[in-house]
Short mmCIF file of C-alpha atoms in Angstrom, two decimals:
data_model
loop_
_atom_site.label_atom_id
_atom_site.label_comp_id
_atom_site.label_asym_id
_atom_site.label_seq_id
_atom_site.Cartn_x
_atom_site.Cartn_y
_atom_site.Cartn_z
CA ASP A 1 0.00 0.00 0.00
CA ALA A 2 1.26 3.46 -0.86
CA GLY A 3 0.26 5.02 2.44
CA VAL A 4 -1.26 8.46 2.80
CA ILE A 5 -0.08 10.77 0.04
CA GLN A 6 0.14 14.52 0.44
CA SER A 7 1.07 17.22 -2.02
CA PRO A 8 2.91 19.43 -2.23
CA ARG A 9 5.61 18.56 0.31
CA HIS A 10 6.67 22.16 0.54
CA GLU A 11 4.78 25.32 -0.30
CA VAL A 12 6.03 28.88 -0.11
CA THR A 13 3.57 31.61 -0.86
CA GLU A 14 3.00 35.28 -0.25
CA MET A 15 0.52 36.68 2.18
CA GLY A 16 -2.91 37.03 0.64
CA GLN A 17 -2.51 34.18 -1.83
CA GLU A 18 -4.71 31.13 -1.93
CA VAL A 19 -3.11 27.86 -0.88
CA THR A 20 -4.49 24.39 -1.56
CA LEU A 21 -3.12 21.30 0.13
CA ARG A 22 -4.04 17.86 -1.16
CA CYS A 23 -4.38 14.45 0.39
CA LYS A 24 -5.03 10.94 -0.85
CA PRO A 25 -5.93 8.59 2.03
CA ILE A 26 -5.13 4.92 2.18
CA SER A 27 -7.49 2.95 -0.01
CA GLY A 28 -10.34 1.44 1.99
CA HIS A 29 -10.05 3.87 4.89
CA ASN A 30 -13.28 5.66 5.70
CA SER A 31 -11.99 8.44 7.94
CA LEU A 32 -9.72 11.36 7.17
CA PHE A 33 -8.15 13.94 9.41
CA TRP A 34 -6.34 17.23 8.80
CA TYR A 35 -3.86 18.35 11.46
CA ARG A 36 -1.65 21.39 11.86
CA GLN A 37 1.67 21.23 13.68
CA THR A 38 3.46 24.28 15.08
CA MET A 39 6.14 24.69 17.71
CA MET A 40 3.84 26.74 19.91
CA ARG A 41 0.67 24.65 19.74
CA GLY A 42 1.91 21.20 18.82
CA LEU A 43 -0.42 18.97 16.81
CA GLU A 44 -3.94 20.28 16.44
CA LEU A 45 -6.86 18.57 14.77
CA LEU A 46 -8.42 20.89 12.23
CA ILE A 47 -11.18 18.77 10.73
CA TYR A 48 -12.42 15.18 10.65
CA PHE A 49 -14.31 13.46 7.83
CA ASN A 50 -16.11 10.15 8.06
CA ASN A 51 -17.38 8.56 4.83
CA ASN A 52 -16.58 11.84 3.05
CA VAL A 53 -18.79 13.88 5.38
CA PRO A 54 -17.29 16.54 7.67
CA ILE A 55 -18.11 15.47 11.20
CA ASP A 56 -16.10 17.89 13.29
CA ASP A 57 -14.62 21.12 11.98
CA SER A 58 -14.37 22.84 15.35
CA GLY A 59 -10.60 22.98 14.99
CA MET A 60 -10.65 25.04 11.83
CA PRO A 61 -9.19 28.32 13.00
CA GLU A 62 -11.07 30.81 10.83
CA ASP A 63 -13.32 31.18 7.85
CA ARG A 64 -10.19 31.52 5.77
CA PHE A 65 -9.78 27.77 6.15
CA SER A 66 -11.98 25.31 4.29
CA ALA A 67 -11.76 21.60 3.60
CA LYS A 68 -13.52 19.30 1.19
CA MET A 69 -13.67 15.61 0.52
CA PRO A 70 -15.45 15.08 -2.80
CA ASN A 71 -14.81 11.34 -2.80
CA ALA A 72 -13.22 8.60 -0.74
CA SER A 73 -9.81 9.01 -2.30
CA PHE A 74 -9.23 12.75 -2.23
CA SER A 75 -9.38 15.71 0.13
CA THR A 76 -8.25 19.31 0.01
CA LEU A 77 -7.50 21.92 2.64
CA LYS A 78 -7.67 25.46 1.33
CA ILE A 79 -6.51 28.68 2.93
CA GLN A 80 -7.75 31.89 1.36
CA PRO A 81 -6.29 34.42 1.93
CA SER A 82 -3.16 33.06 3.55
CA GLU A 83 -1.36 34.86 6.38
CA PRO A 84 2.15 34.48 7.85
CA ARG A 85 0.70 32.93 11.01
CA ASP A 86 -0.61 30.06 8.91
CA SER A 87 2.98 28.88 8.43
CA ALA A 88 3.11 25.34 9.80
CA VAL A 89 3.30 21.71 8.82
CA TYR A 90 -0.07 20.33 7.76
CA PHE A 91 -0.67 16.62 8.09
CA CYS A 92 -3.35 14.45 6.63
CA ALA A 93 -4.13 11.13 8.32
CA SER A 94 -6.56 8.34 7.57
CA SER A 95 -8.02 5.41 9.44
CA HIS A 96 -10.53 2.63 9.04
CA GLN A 97 -13.25 3.09 11.64
CA LYS A 98 -15.45 0.06 11.83
CA GLY A 99 -16.38 -2.15 14.74
CA GLN A 100 -14.24 -2.11 17.83
CA GLY A 101 -11.34 0.30 18.07
CA PRO A 102 -8.64 1.36 18.27
CA TYR A 103 -8.77 3.14 14.99
CA GLU A 104 -5.14 3.69 14.28
CA GLN A 105 -4.39 6.76 12.29
CA TYR A 106 -1.82 6.63 9.52
CA PHE A 107 -0.15 9.90 8.73
CA GLY A 108 1.06 11.34 5.47
CA PRO A 109 4.48 13.00 5.17
CA GLY A 110 3.03 16.46 5.73
CA THR A 111 3.15 19.72 3.80
CA ARG A 112 5.43 22.43 5.12
CA LEU A 113 3.71 25.74 4.40
CA THR A 114 5.58 29.02 4.60
CA VAL A 115 3.67 32.24 4.10
CA THR A 116 5.86 35.32 3.68
CA ALA B 1 -11.45 17.01 28.23
CA GLN B 2 -8.52 14.68 28.03
CA THR B 3 -5.02 16.02 28.38
CA VAL B 4 -1.66 14.44 27.69
CA THR B 5 1.50 15.71 29.36
CA GLN B 6 5.07 14.98 28.38
CA SER B 7 7.23 16.63 31.01
CA GLN B 8 10.57 16.13 29.28
CA PRO B 9 10.99 18.49 26.32
CA GLU B 10 14.40 16.99 25.52
CA MET B 11 16.28 13.83 26.41
CA SER B 12 19.55 12.30 25.34
CA VAL B 13 20.94 8.78 25.48
CA GLN B 14 24.20 7.11 24.62
CA GLU B 15 24.07 4.68 21.74
CA ALA B 16 23.29 1.14 22.95
CA GLU B 17 21.96 2.41 26.26
CA THR B 18 18.37 2.45 27.51
CA VAL B 19 16.18 5.52 27.84
CA THR B 20 12.68 6.07 29.22
CA LEU B 21 10.34 8.80 28.02
CA SER B 22 7.54 9.87 30.35
CA CYS B 23 3.90 10.54 29.62
CA THR B 24 0.95 11.18 31.89
CA TYR B 25 -2.66 11.71 30.91
CA ASP B 26 -5.87 12.84 32.47
CA THR B 27 -9.20 11.24 31.66
CA SER B 28 -12.47 10.21 33.24
CA GLU B 29 -13.01 7.42 30.73
CA SER B 30 -12.38 3.80 31.62
CA ASP B 31 -11.86 2.48 28.11
CA TYR B 32 -9.20 4.07 25.97
CA TYR B 33 -6.02 3.51 24.01
CA LEU B 34 -2.59 5.03 24.25
CA PHE B 35 0.02 5.40 21.56
CA TRP B 36 3.58 6.49 21.05
CA TYR B 37 4.41 8.10 17.72
CA LYS B 38 7.89 8.84 16.43
CA GLN B 39 8.61 11.84 14.21
CA PRO B 40 12.11 11.80 12.70
CA PRO B 41 13.55 14.80 10.86
CA SER B 42 11.72 13.63 7.74
CA ARG B 43 8.52 14.75 9.57
CA GLN B 44 6.74 11.45 8.96
CA MET B 45 4.63 10.43 11.96
CA ILE B 46 5.30 6.76 12.62
CA LEU B 47 3.31 4.64 15.04
CA VAL B 48 5.76 2.97 17.43
CA ILE B 49 3.57 1.14 19.90
CA ARG B 50 0.05 1.08 21.29
CA GLN B 51 -1.57 -0.03 24.52
CA GLU B 52 -5.18 -0.89 25.21
CA ALA B 53 -6.27 0.30 28.65
CA TYR B 54 -8.14 -2.93 29.40
CA LYS B 55 -4.96 -4.96 28.99
CA GLN B 56 -2.78 -5.32 32.06
CA GLN B 57 0.17 -6.63 30.13
CA ASN B 58 2.56 -3.97 28.91
CA ALA B 59 2.97 -3.75 25.15
CA THR B 60 6.33 -4.49 23.54
CA GLU B 61 7.60 -4.09 19.99
CA ASN B 62 11.16 -5.27 19.58
CA ARG B 63 13.36 -2.73 21.41
CA PHE B 64 10.37 -0.59 22.41
CA SER B 65 8.25 -1.32 25.46
CA VAL B 66 5.87 0.59 27.65
CA ASN B 67 5.23 0.82 31.36
CA PHE B 68 1.49 1.35 31.65
CA GLN B 69 0.28 2.33 35.12
CA LYS B 70 -3.47 2.79 34.78
CA ALA B 71 -4.14 3.95 38.32
CA ALA B 72 -1.40 6.54 38.08
CA LYS B 73 -2.42 7.44 34.53
CA SER B 74 1.14 7.01 33.39
CA PHE B 75 2.38 5.60 30.09
CA SER B 76 6.16 5.68 29.66
CA LEU B 77 8.15 4.44 26.68
CA LYS B 78 11.38 2.50 27.15
CA ILE B 79 13.83 2.23 24.29
CA SER B 80 16.48 -0.43 24.77
CA ASP B 81 19.78 -0.69 22.91
CA SER B 82 19.30 2.82 21.50
CA GLN B 83 20.35 3.36 17.92
CA LEU B 84 21.21 6.49 15.99
CA GLY B 85 18.02 6.04 14.00
CA ASP B 86 15.98 6.41 17.16
CA ALA B 87 16.78 10.13 17.27
CA ALA B 88 13.45 11.88 16.76
CA MET B 89 10.55 13.63 18.41
CA TYR B 90 8.35 11.22 20.32
CA PHE B 91 4.69 11.98 20.90
CA CYS B 92 2.42 10.31 23.38
CA ALA B 93 -1.23 10.21 22.28
CA TYR B 94 -4.56 9.31 23.87
CA TYR B 95 -7.62 7.92 22.16
CA GLY B 96 -10.96 7.40 23.94
CA ALA B 97 -12.86 4.25 22.99
CA GLY B 98 -15.71 5.10 20.67
CA SER B 99 -14.08 8.41 19.85
CA TYR B 100 -12.24 9.47 16.74
CA GLN B 101 -9.94 12.07 18.18
CA LEU B 102 -6.31 11.59 19.09
CA THR B 103 -5.03 13.92 21.80
CA PHE B 104 -1.28 14.46 21.56
CA GLY B 105 1.30 15.55 24.07
CA LYS B 106 3.78 18.29 23.21
CA GLY B 107 6.52 15.80 22.43
CA THR B 108 9.98 14.86 23.67
CA LYS B 109 13.01 15.38 21.48
CA LEU B 110 15.36 12.43 21.81
CA SER B 111 19.00 12.72 20.83
CA VAL B 112 21.24 9.67 20.51
CA ILE B 113 24.92 10.25 21.21
CA PRO B 114 27.36 8.03 19.29
#
């Protein structure tokens, strides 16, 4: 299995630009998570999808952030407009949630976003 | 809300020696799972070991083992025969049964000295 795939691995953009991060979960997994990692706040859950439906987006920091999952094999996290404080590593993770847990989450390699 | 605390921001160990990383957690749930993740400089989050709270036996995976003290809400990771490739950030994580959310600690940066 290819694991969770994220693109791009690195993104440098200017303040005010739109940024789109992409994720392909592991085939057969029905849950997808977007996390943000910073030195100050550690790993934070931004949004959780189950069967392509957003279940919990309480971690999305502002309306500038949006996430979609149009099908079981693809998700995007969009920031518009981007700000320097959005600079972080963004992780996508997937898991197969069925029956008894634990539902181990498998992480992608992350996208390092730098907003100047 | 559950919280996970890693009190050691940084640790170091001599190659081939043993090191223990600490983790405590706070929860009112009786059924849950605990994990240790490793994050090397490549940034990839790698699952190292997991422990089910209902199991009394401590989990082991090759050179990695845990000391799970449920009453004390403690979940430490022991790395034996440390290798240079063990150098990484280590995150302790909590997962409530029936939940979907992993709660992570702040991490411990482990350095391995040749």
